[in-house]
Tab-separated table of C-alpha atoms in Angstrom:
chain	number	residue	atom	x	y	z
S	1	ALA	CA	17.146	-5.545	-1.875
S	2	GLN	CA	13.084	-6.735	-2.654
S	3	SER	CA	11.382	-6.216	-5.066
S	4	VAL	CA	8.151	-7.424	-6.380
S	5	ALA	CA	6.285	-7.952	-10.292
S	6	GLN	CA	3.479	-7.776	-12.068
S	7	PRO	CA	3.707	-8.225	-15.722
S	8	GLU	CA	0.568	-7.526	-16.789
S	9	ASP	CA	-1.118	-3.572	-16.463
S	10	GLN	CA	-4.922	-5.821	-17.266
S	11	VAL	CA	-6.074	-8.143	-16.980
S	12	ASN	CA	-9.397	-9.416	-18.505
S	13	VAL	CA	-11.773	-12.030	-17.855
S	14	ALA	CA	-15.657	-12.590	-18.115
S	15	GLU	CA	-18.177	-12.682	-15.571
S	16	GLY	CA	-18.142	-16.247	-14.267
S	17	ASN	CA	-14.715	-17.343	-15.719
S	18	PRO	CA	-11.644	-18.229	-13.279
S	19	LEU	CA	-8.931	-15.512	-13.114
S	20	THR	CA	-5.064	-15.236	-12.659
S	21	VAL	CA	-3.584	-11.768	-11.823
S	22	LYS	CA	0.241	-12.709	-11.383
S	23	CYS	CA	2.939	-12.078	-9.069
S	24	THR	CA	6.811	-12.792	-8.712
S	25	TYR	CA	8.830	-11.233	-6.505
S	26	SER	CA	12.445	-11.220	-4.838
S	27	VAL	CA	13.903	-11.392	-0.969
S	28	SER	CA	17.679	-12.406	0.578
S	29	GLY	CA	15.318	-14.268	2.799
S	30	ASN	CA	11.732	-15.330	4.116
S	31	PRO	CA	9.028	-13.582	1.958
S	32	TYR	CA	5.993	-11.790	3.942
S	33	LEU	CA	3.761	-11.547	0.869
S	34	PHE	CA	0.546	-9.337	0.626
S	35	TRP	CA	-2.489	-8.452	-2.166
S	36	TYR	CA	-4.050	-5.325	-1.727
S	37	VAL	CA	-7.364	-4.337	-4.038
S	38	GLN	CA	-8.146	-0.458	-5.102
S	39	TYR	CA	-11.163	0.243	-6.372
S	40	PRO	CA	-11.735	3.251	-7.711
S	41	ASN	CA	-10.391	7.079	-6.135
S	42	ARG	CA	-10.608	4.734	-3.572
S	43	GLY	CA	-7.297	4.122	-0.592
S	44	LEU	CA	-5.768	0.582	-0.167
S	45	GLN	CA	-8.305	-2.846	1.383
S	46	PHE	CA	-6.196	-5.957	2.319
S	47	LEU	CA	-7.220	-9.490	0.196
S	48	LEU	CA	-4.467	-12.235	2.018
S	49	LYS	CA	-1.579	-12.290	3.092
S	50	TYR	CA	1.680	-15.208	3.334
S	51	ILE	CA	3.352	-15.496	6.331
S	52	THR	CA	4.602	-19.539	6.214
S	53	GLY	CA	1.960	-22.001	6.709
S	54	ASP	CA	-0.316	-23.515	3.815
S	55	ASN	CA	1.263	-23.053	0.064
S	56	LEU	CA	-2.546	-21.715	-0.812
S	57	VAL	CA	-3.705	-18.631	0.814
S	58	LYS	CA	-7.721	-17.389	1.353
S	59	GLY	CA	-8.686	-14.228	1.732
S	60	SER	CA	-11.657	-12.276	1.388
S	61	TYR	CA	-14.476	-11.531	-1.420
S	62	GLY	CA	-13.410	-15.489	-2.053
S	63	PHE	CA	-9.687	-14.650	-3.601
S	64	GLU	CA	-7.390	-16.945	-2.916
S	65	ALA	CA	-3.276	-17.101	-3.127
S	66	GLU	CA	-1.285	-19.508	-4.295
S	67	PHE	CA	2.988	-18.771	-3.198
S	68	ASN	CA	5.307	-21.064	-4.869
S	69	LYS	CA	8.334	-20.533	-3.580
S	70	SER	CA	10.558	-22.384	-6.731
S	71	GLN	CA	9.055	-20.318	-8.647
S	72	THR	CA	9.128	-16.737	-6.343
S	73	SER	CA	5.258	-16.288	-7.812
S	74	PHE	CA	2.411	-14.870	-5.650
S	75	HIS	CA	-0.365	-15.326	-7.863
S	76	LEU	CA	-3.740	-13.785	-7.378
S	77	LYS	CA	-6.839	-16.494	-7.985
S	78	LYS	CA	-10.560	-16.516	-7.740
S	79	PRO	CA	-12.388	-19.859	-9.110
S	80	SER	CA	-15.376	-17.223	-10.961
S	81	ALA	CA	-14.994	-13.127	-11.092
S	82	LEU	CA	-17.841	-10.684	-10.463
S	83	VAL	CA	-18.141	-7.468	-12.603
S	84	SER	CA	-18.101	-6.808	-8.896
S	85	ASP	CA	-14.029	-7.532	-8.565
S	86	SER	CA	-13.426	-4.698	-11.316
S	87	ALA	CA	-9.612	-2.728	-9.854
S	88	LEU	CA	-6.768	-2.625	-9.382
S	89	TYR	CA	-4.404	-4.625	-7.690
S	90	PHE	CA	-1.091	-4.769	-5.926
S	91	CYS	CA	0.916	-7.608	-4.462
S	92	ALA	CA	3.471	-6.626	-2.196
S	93	VAL	CA	6.338	-8.178	-0.904
S	94	ARG	CA	8.132	-7.609	2.572
S	95	ASP	CA	11.433	-9.084	4.332
S	96	ALA	CA	10.893	-11.205	6.944
S	97	TYR	CA	13.558	-9.916	9.134
S	98	THR	CA	13.155	-6.181	7.501
S	99	GLY	CA	13.010	-3.567	9.378
S	100	PHE	CA	9.845	-1.606	10.573
S	101	GLN	CA	7.878	-3.468	8.219
S	102	LYS	CA	8.177	-1.776	4.900
S	103	LEU	CA	6.331	-2.820	1.771
S	104	VAL	CA	7.754	-2.923	-1.869
S	105	PHE	CA	4.494	-2.591	-4.008
S	106	GLY	CA	4.176	-3.845	-7.663
S	107	THR	CA	3.465	-1.611	-10.359
S	108	GLY	CA	-0.578	-2.695	-9.764
S	109	THR	CA	-2.301	-4.793	-12.737
S	110	ARG	CA	-5.984	-3.334	-13.597
S	111	LEU	CA	-8.277	-5.950	-13.758
S	112	LEU	CA	-11.489	-5.808	-16.433
S	113	VAL	CA	-14.560	-8.859	-15.781
S	114	SER	CA	-17.013	-8.193	-18.542
S	115	PRO	CA	-20.210	-9.610	-18.144
H	1	ASP	CA	-12.137	-2.044	12.304
H	2	VAL	CA	-9.410	0.049	11.694
H	3	LYS	CA	-9.888	3.869	10.547
H	4	VAL	CA	-7.586	6.144	8.611
H	5	THR	CA	-8.391	8.881	7.978
H	6	GLN	CA	-6.939	11.696	5.645
H	7	SER	CA	-7.749	14.796	6.291
H	8	SER	CA	-8.672	15.740	2.511
H	9	ARG	CA	-9.920	13.527	-0.545
H	10	TYR	CA	-9.102	16.561	-2.951
H	11	LEU	CA	-6.056	19.935	-3.235
H	12	VAL	CA	-5.312	22.039	-5.820
H	13	LYS	CA	-2.341	23.780	-4.941
H	14	ARG	CA	-0.060	26.691	-6.957
H	15	THR	CA	3.622	25.857	-7.270
H	16	GLY	CA	5.399	27.152	-4.313
H	17	GLU	CA	2.914	26.535	-1.447
H	18	LYS	CA	3.401	24.901	1.606
H	19	VAL	CA	0.798	22.020	1.761
H	20	PHE	CA	0.343	19.532	4.643
H	21	LEU	CA	-1.652	16.664	4.426
H	22	GLU	CA	-2.473	14.743	7.873
H	23	CYS	CA	-3.728	11.534	8.534
H	24	VAL	CA	-5.009	10.310	11.676
H	25	GLN	CA	-5.714	6.513	12.325
H	26	ASP	CA	-7.492	5.546	15.753
H	27	MET	CA	-5.876	2.358	16.737
H	28	ASP	CA	-3.105	3.269	18.884
H	29	HIS	CA	-1.021	1.543	15.925
H	30	GLU	CA	2.705	2.462	16.500
H	31	ASN	CA	3.575	2.982	13.078
H	32	MET	CA	2.727	5.484	10.889
H	33	PHE	CA	3.428	5.686	6.225
H	34	TRP	CA	2.878	8.479	2.891
H	35	TYR	CA	3.351	6.521	-0.152
H	36	ARG	CA	2.327	8.132	-3.326
H	37	GLN	CA	0.826	6.486	-6.255
H	38	ASP	CA	1.783	7.255	-9.923
H	39	PRO	CA	0.018	5.149	-12.895
H	40	GLY	CA	2.734	2.907	-14.198
H	41	LEU	CA	4.676	3.384	-11.029
H	42	GLY	CA	2.877	1.957	-7.714
H	43	LEU	CA	2.638	3.075	-4.524
H	44	ARG	CA	6.334	4.320	-3.704
H	45	LEU	CA	7.195	5.138	0.162
H	46	ILE	CA	7.799	8.782	1.101
H	47	TYR	CA	8.343	9.015	5.010
H	48	PHE	CA	7.600	6.082	7.488
H	49	SER	CA	7.471	6.692	11.636
H	50	TYR	CA	7.845	4.229	14.379
H	51	ASP	CA	6.850	5.892	17.454
H	52	VAL	CA	6.176	9.808	18.423
H	53	LYS	CA	8.725	11.916	16.452
H	54	MET	CA	10.680	9.338	14.796
H	55	LYS	CA	10.750	9.563	11.607
H	56	GLU	CA	12.376	7.643	8.791
H	57	LYS	CA	13.044	8.054	5.153
H	58	GLY	CA	11.435	5.931	2.543
H	59	ASP	CA	12.499	5.354	-1.317
H	60	ILE	CA	12.099	9.128	-2.753
H	61	PRO	CA	11.260	11.325	0.028
H	62	GLU	CA	13.334	14.267	-1.544
H	63	GLY	CA	11.010	17.370	-1.685
H	64	TYR	CA	8.822	16.706	1.589
H	65	SER	CA	9.126	15.953	5.228
H	66	VAL	CA	7.408	14.755	7.761
H	67	SER	CA	6.300	15.359	11.764
H	68	ARG	CA	4.732	13.221	14.480
H	69	GLU	CA	3.454	14.750	16.724
H	70	LYS	CA	1.355	11.924	19.333
H	71	LYS	CA	1.329	8.580	18.021
H	72	GLU	CA	-2.315	8.412	16.305
H	73	ARG	CA	-1.215	11.322	13.478
H	74	PHE	CA	1.220	11.641	11.250
H	75	SER	CA	1.996	14.719	9.029
H	76	LEU	CA	3.602	14.818	4.821
H	77	ILE	CA	4.283	18.460	4.730
H	78	LEU	CA	5.176	19.826	1.331
H	79	GLU	CA	7.972	22.376	1.774
H	80	SER	CA	7.402	23.834	-1.681
H	81	ALA	CA	5.509	22.026	-4.039
H	82	SER	CA	6.077	21.417	-6.901
H	83	THR	CA	4.502	20.533	-10.541
H	84	ASN	CA	5.633	16.877	-10.218
H	85	GLN	CA	4.345	16.222	-6.533
H	86	THR	CA	0.690	16.624	-8.351
H	87	SER	CA	-0.025	12.519	-6.926
H	88	MET	CA	-1.852	10.542	-5.205
H	89	TYR	CA	-1.176	10.820	-1.578
H	90	LEU	CA	-2.204	7.736	0.493
H	91	CYS	CA	-1.821	7.293	4.242
H	92	ALA	CA	-1.295	3.260	6.609
H	93	SER	CA	-0.474	2.642	10.056
H	94	SER	CA	-0.058	-0.600	11.152
H	95	LEU	CA	-0.058	-1.861	14.932
H	96	SER	CA	3.575	-3.543	16.133
H	97	SER	CA	7.422	-1.858	15.026
H	98	ASP	CA	8.744	-5.612	16.296
H	99	LEU	CA	10.899	-6.107	13.307
H	100	THR	CA	9.463	-9.726	12.629
H	101	SER	CA	6.069	-8.668	13.504
H	102	LYS	CA	3.384	-10.173	10.787
H	103	GLU	CA	0.790	-7.126	11.072
H	104	THR	CA	-0.712	-6.174	7.852
H	105	GLN	CA	-1.210	-1.487	6.767
H	106	TYR	CA	-4.290	-0.517	6.893
H	107	PHE	CA	-4.976	2.125	4.277
H	108	GLY	CA	-6.160	5.326	3.990
H	109	PRO	CA	-8.480	6.897	1.505
H	110	GLY	CA	-6.304	9.307	-0.507
H	111	THR	CA	-5.350	12.707	-1.112
H	112	ARG	CA	-5.501	13.414	-4.943
H	113	LEU	CA	-2.697	16.276	-5.283
H	114	LEU	CA	-2.733	18.857	-8.103
H	115	VAL	CA	-0.416	21.676	-8.235
H	116	LEU	CA	-0.435	23.715	-10.635
């Protein structure tokens, strides 16, 4: 069975500092991994995905994520946080060969960027 | 841009009422999904559909049903609403039913349902 863990309910960072939001996964086969962001009272917006290839994936709004197969992790990063990055972040995974693109989501991590 | 719309942003219903949540996508996507989002639980899949009139149960289908009569529209039905169905409901769609497709899911803005 597929699963995702986001070990931190909340991450606090000062504006201008680097940020990391952690995600670890478990799948039986090759993983497809996704990050989504949710701003208050909004739906989820796609940030980036890892399918195959380079372990460092670049996405929207200056975010990137590093796929680490040995540690089964896919941490979201940004070199310099903005106050406007404050939101709820979800990691999601699917097995590459699971039908119909079913995603399994983590519980979410709230990012708070202080001025 | 893909657009996924949901018929209501906020709904208040009474216990026992039949509730319809509507979702429409404008990009001819084959797959459509209904999730509920609860604090500390993340998103959980209720039902999904990979074609017109086709549906599959997700992880928490109890108390819900769905309808997909047209490709662009996917309805979630609460036959008899209960207080434990108070939640945020999110609809999503994605392009291909190919098992190995790398397509992303696109989400609507959500419907916050309160059952009294």
